[in-house]
PDB file of C-alpha atoms in Angstrom:
ATOM      1  CA  GLU A   1     -10.905  19.262  20.790  1.00  0.00           C
ATOM      2  CA  ALA A   2      -7.303  18.178  20.587  1.00  0.00           C
ATOM      3  CA  GLY A   3      -6.530  15.746  17.794  1.00  0.00           C
ATOM      4  CA  VAL A   4      -4.598  12.483  17.769  1.00  0.00           C
ATOM      5  CA  ALA A   5      -0.991  13.184  18.728  1.00  0.00           C
ATOM      6  CA  GLN A   6       1.894  11.164  17.323  1.00  0.00           C
ATOM      7  CA  SER A   7       5.628  11.354  17.784  1.00  0.00           C
ATOM      8  CA  PRO A   8       8.192  11.487  16.391  1.00  0.00           C
ATOM      9  CA  ARG A   9       7.243  12.917  12.995  1.00  0.00           C
ATOM     10  CA  TYR A  10      10.261  11.443  11.258  1.00  0.00           C
ATOM     11  CA  LYS A  11      12.758   8.727  12.061  1.00  0.00           C
ATOM     12  CA  ILE A  12      15.722   7.337  10.144  1.00  0.00           C
ATOM     13  CA  ILE A  13      17.375   4.161  11.437  1.00  0.00           C
ATOM     14  CA  GLU A  14      19.676   1.479  10.147  1.00  0.00           C
ATOM     15  CA  LYS A  15      18.371  -2.019   9.489  1.00  0.00           C
ATOM     16  CA  ARG A  16      18.428  -4.287  12.523  1.00  0.00           C
ATOM     17  CA  GLN A  17      18.036  -1.326  14.882  1.00  0.00           C
ATOM     18  CA  SER A  18      14.941  -0.841  17.011  1.00  0.00           C
ATOM     19  CA  VAL A  19      12.456   2.039  16.977  1.00  0.00           C
ATOM     20  CA  ALA A  20       9.353   3.058  18.917  1.00  0.00           C
ATOM     21  CA  PHE A  21       6.424   5.276  18.018  1.00  0.00           C
ATOM     22  CA  TRP A  22       4.009   6.933  20.409  1.00  0.00           C
ATOM     23  CA  CYS A  23       0.339   7.851  20.018  1.00  0.00           C
ATOM     24  CA  ASN A  24      -2.086   9.732  22.250  1.00  0.00           C
ATOM     25  CA  PRO A  25      -5.693   9.424  21.038  1.00  0.00           C
ATOM     26  CA  ILE A  26      -8.535  11.884  21.391  1.00  0.00           C
ATOM     27  CA  SER A  27      -9.788  12.003  24.963  1.00  0.00           C
ATOM     28  CA  GLY A  28     -12.657   9.565  25.450  1.00  0.00           C
ATOM     29  CA  HIS A  29     -11.896   7.478  22.368  1.00  0.00           C
ATOM     30  CA  ALA A  30     -11.717   3.916  23.599  1.00  0.00           C
ATOM     31  CA  THR A  31     -10.663   2.425  20.262  1.00  0.00           C
ATOM     32  CA  LEU A  32      -7.157   2.970  18.921  1.00  0.00           C
ATOM     33  CA  TYR A  33      -5.640   1.722  15.669  1.00  0.00           C
ATOM     34  CA  TRP A  34      -2.143   1.512  14.232  1.00  0.00           C
ATOM     35  CA  TYR A  35      -1.884   1.468  10.435  1.00  0.00           C
ATOM     36  CA  GLN A  36       1.128   1.043   8.155  1.00  0.00           C
ATOM     37  CA  GLN A  37       1.122   2.956   4.862  1.00  0.00           C
ATOM     38  CA  ILE A  38       3.770   2.039   2.315  1.00  0.00           C
ATOM     39  CA  LEU A  39       4.390   4.600  -0.404  1.00  0.00           C
ATOM     40  CA  GLY A  40       1.697   4.424  -3.085  1.00  0.00           C
ATOM     41  CA  GLN A  41      -0.538   2.110  -1.062  1.00  0.00           C
ATOM     42  CA  GLY A  42      -3.555   2.554   1.143  1.00  0.00           C
ATOM     43  CA  PRO A  43      -3.121   2.200   4.901  1.00  0.00           C
ATOM     44  CA  LYS A  44      -3.059  -1.367   6.219  1.00  0.00           C
ATOM     45  CA  LEU A  45      -4.204  -2.206   9.744  1.00  0.00           C
ATOM     46  CA  LEU A  46      -1.508  -3.495  12.064  1.00  0.00           C
ATOM     47  CA  ILE A  47      -3.370  -3.632  15.373  1.00  0.00           C
ATOM     48  CA  GLN A  48      -6.636  -2.482  16.928  1.00  0.00           C
ATOM     49  CA  PHE A  49      -7.163  -1.864  20.646  1.00  0.00           C
ATOM     50  CA  GLN A  50     -10.337  -1.298  22.593  1.00  0.00           C
ATOM     51  CA  ASN A  51      -9.360   0.234  25.908  1.00  0.00           C
ATOM     52  CA  ASN A  52      -6.251  -1.778  26.825  1.00  0.00           C
ATOM     53  CA  GLY A  53      -7.322  -5.005  25.104  1.00  0.00           C
ATOM     54  CA  VAL A  54      -6.336  -6.189  21.617  1.00  0.00           C
ATOM     55  CA  VAL A  55      -9.270  -6.605  19.217  1.00  0.00           C
ATOM     56  CA  ASP A  56      -7.351  -7.510  16.061  1.00  0.00           C
ATOM     57  CA  ASP A  57      -3.627  -8.057  15.515  1.00  0.00           C
ATOM     58  CA  SER A  58      -3.896 -10.598  12.708  1.00  0.00           C
ATOM     59  CA  GLN A  59      -1.732  -8.535  10.337  1.00  0.00           C
ATOM     60  CA  LEU A  60       0.923  -7.542  12.859  1.00  0.00           C
ATOM     61  CA  PRO A  61       4.304  -9.222  12.128  1.00  0.00           C
ATOM     62  CA  LYS A  62       4.690 -10.424  15.670  1.00  0.00           C
ATOM     63  CA  ASP A  63       8.249 -11.648  15.228  1.00  0.00           C
ATOM     64  CA  ARG A  64       9.413  -8.031  15.037  1.00  0.00           C
ATOM     65  CA  PHE A  65       6.482  -5.734  15.835  1.00  0.00           C
ATOM     66  CA  SER A  66       4.884  -5.205  19.229  1.00  0.00           C
ATOM     67  CA  ALA A  67       2.345  -2.739  20.558  1.00  0.00           C
ATOM     68  CA  GLU A  68       0.864  -1.921  23.918  1.00  0.00           C
ATOM     69  CA  ARG A  69      -1.775   0.308  25.428  1.00  0.00           C
ATOM     70  CA  LEU A  70      -1.261  -0.350  29.088  1.00  0.00           C
ATOM     71  CA  LYS A  71      -3.639   2.165  30.678  1.00  0.00           C
ATOM     72  CA  GLY A  72      -6.163   2.265  27.874  1.00  0.00           C
ATOM     73  CA  VAL A  73      -5.070   5.722  26.749  1.00  0.00           C
ATOM     74  CA  ASP A  74      -1.803   6.281  24.899  1.00  0.00           C
ATOM     75  CA  SER A  75      -0.067   3.546  22.930  1.00  0.00           C
ATOM     76  CA  THR A  76       3.402   2.569  21.778  1.00  0.00           C
ATOM     77  CA  LEU A  77       4.320   0.623  18.643  1.00  0.00           C
ATOM     78  CA  LYS A  78       7.790  -0.937  18.509  1.00  0.00           C
ATOM     79  CA  ILE A  79       9.812  -2.549  15.740  1.00  0.00           C
ATOM     80  CA  GLN A  80      12.791  -4.705  16.664  1.00  0.00           C
ATOM     81  CA  PRO A  81      14.795  -5.449  14.563  1.00  0.00           C
ATOM     82  CA  ALA A  82      13.808  -3.203  11.658  1.00  0.00           C
ATOM     83  CA  LYS A  83      14.033  -4.316   8.040  1.00  0.00           C
ATOM     84  CA  LEU A  84      14.295  -2.235   4.893  1.00  0.00           C
ATOM     85  CA  GLU A  85      10.711  -3.119   3.969  1.00  0.00           C
ATOM     86  CA  ASP A  86       9.451  -1.499   7.190  1.00  0.00           C
ATOM     87  CA  SER A  87      10.059   1.904   5.616  1.00  0.00           C
ATOM     88  CA  ALA A  88       6.590   3.459   5.653  1.00  0.00           C
ATOM     89  CA  VAL A  89       4.360   5.967   7.370  1.00  0.00           C
ATOM     90  CA  TYR A  90       2.894   4.685  10.624  1.00  0.00           C
ATOM     91  CA  LEU A  91      -0.496   6.177  11.321  1.00  0.00           C
ATOM     92  CA  CYS A  92      -2.419   6.140  14.553  1.00  0.00           C
ATOM     93  CA  ALA A  93      -6.183   6.672  14.634  1.00  0.00           C
ATOM     94  CA  SER A  94      -8.855   6.668  17.302  1.00  0.00           C
ATOM     95  CA  SER A  95     -12.628   6.467  17.444  1.00  0.00           C
ATOM     96  CA  LEU A  96     -15.526   6.136  19.820  1.00  0.00           C
ATOM     97  CA  VAL A  97     -16.880   2.635  20.356  1.00  0.00           C
ATOM     98  CA  GLY A  98     -19.701   1.720  18.006  1.00  0.00           C
ATOM     99  CA  VAL A  99     -20.201   0.914  14.345  1.00  0.00           C
ATOM    100  CA  ASN A 100     -21.432   4.356  13.348  1.00  0.00           C
ATOM    101  CA  TYR A 101     -18.438   6.423  14.344  1.00  0.00           C
ATOM    102  CA  GLY A 102     -15.711   7.629  12.015  1.00  0.00           C
ATOM    103  CA  TYR A 103     -11.983   7.674  12.622  1.00  0.00           C
ATOM    104  CA  THR A 104      -9.650  10.562  13.419  1.00  0.00           C
ATOM    105  CA  PHE A 105      -6.039  10.127  12.315  1.00  0.00           C
ATOM    106  CA  GLY A 106      -2.833  11.612  13.606  1.00  0.00           C
ATOM    107  CA  SER A 107      -0.173  13.154  11.359  1.00  0.00           C
ATOM    108  CA  GLY A 108       1.815   9.939  11.241  1.00  0.00           C
ATOM    109  CA  THR A 109       5.446   8.985  11.704  1.00  0.00           C
ATOM    110  CA  ARG A 110       7.554   8.562   8.579  1.00  0.00           C
ATOM    111  CA  LEU A 111      10.104   5.793   9.116  1.00  0.00           C
ATOM    112  CA  THR A 112      13.049   5.298   6.795  1.00  0.00           C
ATOM    113  CA  VAL A 113      15.179   2.189   7.290  1.00  0.00           C
ATOM    114  CA  VAL A 114      18.571   2.362   5.567  1.00  0.00           C
TER     115      VAL A 114
ATOM    116  CA  LYS B   1     -12.242 -10.612   2.439  1.00  0.00           C
ATOM    117  CA  GLN B   2     -13.322  -7.079   1.673  1.00  0.00           C
ATOM    118  CA  GLU B   3     -11.508  -5.511  -1.285  1.00  0.00           C
ATOM    119  CA  VAL B   4     -11.682  -1.772  -1.915  1.00  0.00           C
ATOM    120  CA  THR B   5     -10.763  -0.399  -5.335  1.00  0.00           C
ATOM    121  CA  GLN B   6     -10.374   3.214  -6.362  1.00  0.00           C
ATOM    122  CA  ILE B   7     -10.437   4.432  -9.938  1.00  0.00           C
ATOM    123  CA  PRO B   8      -8.662   6.290 -11.406  1.00  0.00           C
ATOM    124  CA  ALA B   9      -5.311   5.929  -9.642  1.00  0.00           C
ATOM    125  CA  ALA B  10      -4.364   9.428 -10.765  1.00  0.00           C
ATOM    126  CA  LEU B  11      -6.226  12.359 -12.247  1.00  0.00           C
ATOM    127  CA  SER B  12      -5.173  15.759 -13.545  1.00  0.00           C
ATOM    128  CA  VAL B  13      -7.745  18.460 -14.264  1.00  0.00           C
ATOM    129  CA  PRO B  14      -7.681  22.201 -14.932  1.00  0.00           C
ATOM    130  CA  GLU B  15      -8.950  24.509 -12.225  1.00  0.00           C
ATOM    131  CA  GLY B  16     -12.706  25.026 -12.202  1.00  0.00           C
ATOM    132  CA  GLU B  17     -13.693  21.606 -13.481  1.00  0.00           C
ATOM    133  CA  ASN B  18     -16.155  19.369 -11.688  1.00  0.00           C
ATOM    134  CA  LEU B  19     -14.813  15.863 -11.109  1.00  0.00           C
ATOM    135  CA  VAL B  20     -15.815  12.445  -9.792  1.00  0.00           C
ATOM    136  CA  LEU B  21     -13.678   9.933  -7.915  1.00  0.00           C
ATOM    137  CA  ASN B  22     -14.846   6.343  -7.753  1.00  0.00           C
ATOM    138  CA  CYS B  23     -14.669   3.714  -5.047  1.00  0.00           C
ATOM    139  CA  SER B  24     -15.945   0.140  -5.225  1.00  0.00           C
ATOM    140  CA  PHE B  25     -16.060  -2.597  -2.603  1.00  0.00           C
ATOM    141  CA  THR B  26     -16.696  -6.317  -2.900  1.00  0.00           C
ATOM    142  CA  ASP B  27     -18.774  -6.973   0.232  1.00  0.00           C
ATOM    143  CA  SER B  28     -21.925  -4.830   0.262  1.00  0.00           C
ATOM    144  CA  ALA B  29     -22.654  -5.600   3.943  1.00  0.00           C
ATOM    145  CA  ILE B  30     -20.953  -2.463   5.207  1.00  0.00           C
ATOM    146  CA  TYR B  31     -21.683  -0.278   8.212  1.00  0.00           C
ATOM    147  CA  ASN B  32     -20.244   2.934   6.874  1.00  0.00           C
ATOM    148  CA  LEU B  33     -17.888   4.419   4.315  1.00  0.00           C
ATOM    149  CA  GLN B  34     -15.468   7.263   4.919  1.00  0.00           C
ATOM    150  CA  TRP B  35     -13.647   9.503   2.457  1.00  0.00           C
ATOM    151  CA  PHE B  36     -10.277  10.948   3.505  1.00  0.00           C
ATOM    152  CA  ARG B  37      -7.856  13.435   2.073  1.00  0.00           C
ATOM    153  CA  GLN B  38      -4.092  12.994   2.436  1.00  0.00           C
ATOM    154  CA  ASP B  39      -1.598  15.725   1.631  1.00  0.00           C
ATOM    155  CA  PRO B  40       2.005  14.705   0.866  1.00  0.00           C
ATOM    156  CA  GLY B  41       3.836  13.691   4.027  1.00  0.00           C
ATOM    157  CA  LYS B  42       0.775  14.236   6.173  1.00  0.00           C
ATOM    158  CA  GLY B  43      -1.835  12.164   7.966  1.00  0.00           C
ATOM    159  CA  LEU B  44      -5.420  11.570   6.858  1.00  0.00           C
ATOM    160  CA  THR B  45      -8.123  14.197   7.136  1.00  0.00           C
ATOM    161  CA  SER B  46     -11.701  12.942   7.237  1.00  0.00           C
ATOM    162  CA  LEU B  47     -13.897  14.559   4.590  1.00  0.00           C
ATOM    163  CA  LEU B  48     -17.207  12.729   4.737  1.00  0.00           C
ATOM    164  CA  LEU B  49     -18.688   9.779   6.617  1.00  0.00           C
ATOM    165  CA  ILE B  50     -21.700   7.987   5.115  1.00  0.00           C
ATOM    166  CA  GLN B  51     -23.659   5.494   7.196  1.00  0.00           C
ATOM    167  CA  SER B  52     -25.018   2.394   5.480  1.00  0.00           C
ATOM    168  CA  SER B  53     -28.566   3.756   5.765  1.00  0.00           C
ATOM    169  CA  GLN B  54     -27.669   6.985   3.974  1.00  0.00           C
ATOM    170  CA  ARG B  55     -27.452   7.685   0.258  1.00  0.00           C
ATOM    171  CA  GLU B  56     -25.254  10.761   0.332  1.00  0.00           C
ATOM    172  CA  GLN B  57     -23.457  13.353   2.424  1.00  0.00           C
ATOM    173  CA  THR B  58     -22.454  16.884   1.509  1.00  0.00           C
ATOM    174  CA  SER B  59     -19.841  19.263   2.833  1.00  0.00           C
ATOM    175  CA  GLY B  60     -19.212  22.483   0.953  1.00  0.00           C
ATOM    176  CA  ARG B  61     -18.072  21.637  -2.576  1.00  0.00           C
ATOM    177  CA  LEU B  62     -17.877  17.925  -1.756  1.00  0.00           C
ATOM    178  CA  ASN B  63     -20.661  15.413  -2.203  1.00  0.00           C
ATOM    179  CA  ALA B  64     -20.300  11.704  -1.530  1.00  0.00           C
ATOM    180  CA  SER B  65     -22.854   9.128  -2.578  1.00  0.00           C
ATOM    181  CA  LEU B  66     -23.264   5.524  -1.535  1.00  0.00           C
ATOM    182  CA  ASP B  67     -24.952   2.692  -3.411  1.00  0.00           C
ATOM    183  CA  LYS B  68     -24.532  -0.212  -1.040  1.00  0.00           C
ATOM    184  CA  SER B  69     -26.300  -2.766  -3.207  1.00  0.00           C
ATOM    185  CA  SER B  70     -23.905  -2.239  -6.102  1.00  0.00           C
ATOM    186  CA  GLY B  71     -20.868  -1.782  -3.867  1.00  0.00           C
ATOM    187  CA  ARG B  72     -20.029   1.721  -5.077  1.00  0.00           C
ATOM    188  CA  SER B  73     -19.379   5.190  -3.772  1.00  0.00           C
ATOM    189  CA  THR B  74     -18.462   8.386  -5.590  1.00  0.00           C
ATOM    190  CA  LEU B  75     -16.881  11.586  -4.359  1.00  0.00           C
ATOM    191  CA  TYR B  76     -17.942  14.600  -6.393  1.00  0.00           C
ATOM    192  CA  ILE B  77     -15.827  17.748  -6.187  1.00  0.00           C
ATOM    193  CA  ALA B  78     -17.403  20.867  -7.651  1.00  0.00           C
ATOM    194  CA  ALA B  79     -15.447  23.769  -9.109  1.00  0.00           C
ATOM    195  CA  SER B  80     -12.041  22.258  -8.356  1.00  0.00           C
ATOM    196  CA  GLN B  81      -9.214  24.443  -7.034  1.00  0.00           C
ATOM    197  CA  PRO B  82      -5.418  23.946  -6.927  1.00  0.00           C
ATOM    198  CA  GLY B  83      -5.759  23.538  -3.151  1.00  0.00           C
ATOM    199  CA  ASP B  84      -7.786  20.388  -3.756  1.00  0.00           C
ATOM    200  CA  SER B  85      -4.635  18.665  -5.030  1.00  0.00           C
ATOM    201  CA  ALA B  86      -4.039  15.681  -2.746  1.00  0.00           C
ATOM    202  CA  THR B  87      -4.619  11.945  -2.536  1.00  0.00           C
ATOM    203  CA  TYR B  88      -8.198  10.922  -1.786  1.00  0.00           C
ATOM    204  CA  LEU B  89      -8.765   7.650   0.047  1.00  0.00           C
ATOM    205  CA  CYS B  90     -11.949   5.659   0.437  1.00  0.00           C
ATOM    206  CA  ALA B  91     -12.400   3.260   3.367  1.00  0.00           C
ATOM    207  CA  VAL B  92     -15.220   0.947   4.465  1.00  0.00           C
ATOM    208  CA  LYS B  93     -16.173  -0.605   7.780  1.00  0.00           C
ATOM    209  CA  HIS B  94     -17.810  -3.919   6.963  1.00  0.00           C
ATOM    210  CA  GLN B  95     -18.052  -5.682  10.299  1.00  0.00           C
ATOM    211  CA  PRO B  96     -18.759  -4.395  13.797  1.00  0.00           C
ATOM    212  CA  GLY B  97     -15.563  -4.072  15.766  1.00  0.00           C
ATOM    213  CA  TYR B  98     -13.483  -4.397  12.635  1.00  0.00           C
ATOM    214  CA  ALA B  99     -11.191  -1.681  11.378  1.00  0.00           C
ATOM    215  CA  LEU B 100     -11.532   0.312   8.184  1.00  0.00           C
ATOM    216  CA  ASN B 101     -10.425  -1.274   4.903  1.00  0.00           C
ATOM    217  CA  PHE B 102      -8.769   1.235   2.596  1.00  0.00           C
ATOM    218  CA  GLY B 103      -8.389   1.558  -1.138  1.00  0.00           C
ATOM    219  CA  LYS B 104      -5.067   2.658  -2.624  1.00  0.00           C
ATOM    220  CA  GLY B 105      -6.332   6.152  -3.270  1.00  0.00           C
ATOM    221  CA  THR B 106      -6.699   8.549  -6.188  1.00  0.00           C
ATOM    222  CA  SER B 107      -3.965  11.139  -6.627  1.00  0.00           C
ATOM    223  CA  LEU B 108      -5.574  14.389  -7.796  1.00  0.00           C
ATOM    224  CA  LEU B 109      -3.743  17.308  -9.375  1.00  0.00           C
ATOM    225  CA  VAL B 110      -5.654  20.504 -10.124  1.00  0.00           C
ATOM    226  CA  THR B 111      -3.667  22.815 -12.368  1.00  0.00           C
ATOM    227  CA  PRO B 112      -4.121  26.610 -12.369  1.00  0.00           C
TER     228      PRO B 112
END
């Protein structure tokens, strides 16, 4: 089966610019997650979708970050305006619905804000 | 709030050694625990998934155990190889519908 697809792989932007990341989950996976991983840290959840609804966005900095999953399949995460501290790897993961299923992660997007 | 801790933060061993990575979590009411591997600049690769009703899972040279009551899991790697060098992350799902909580990882270096 095809894995979780993410693009772009790398992005360098100046502070105050905007950037968008794209994720296509595994076919049939209703749950999609965006994580932020700062260098040397474990991934931190930004937002969780089930189909096209938001389950948890409590740790999403909503003044600058937004995410959507309009048709319940692929998703876009946007940062506007970016800050230096947003430099991180942004990981997308998907899973089947249910407590017993594991996650599959994409390769991530490495963002550098200069 | 669930806290996940991984010890040690970094580990260097010579090739061929058996080794153990540790993971502890503060809330024992978990649904499952997943071990991941992360190579530099890459995403996460799932290694083993242990359900709360299970005690251990095995895949090749890897064995993961779970002691839910004490809030601990270990990842045992037998006969380590230089290709095992990576960061190993532990993550727990502790509420239905909630996302995985991750530790900071253990950075493993296996020297030839």
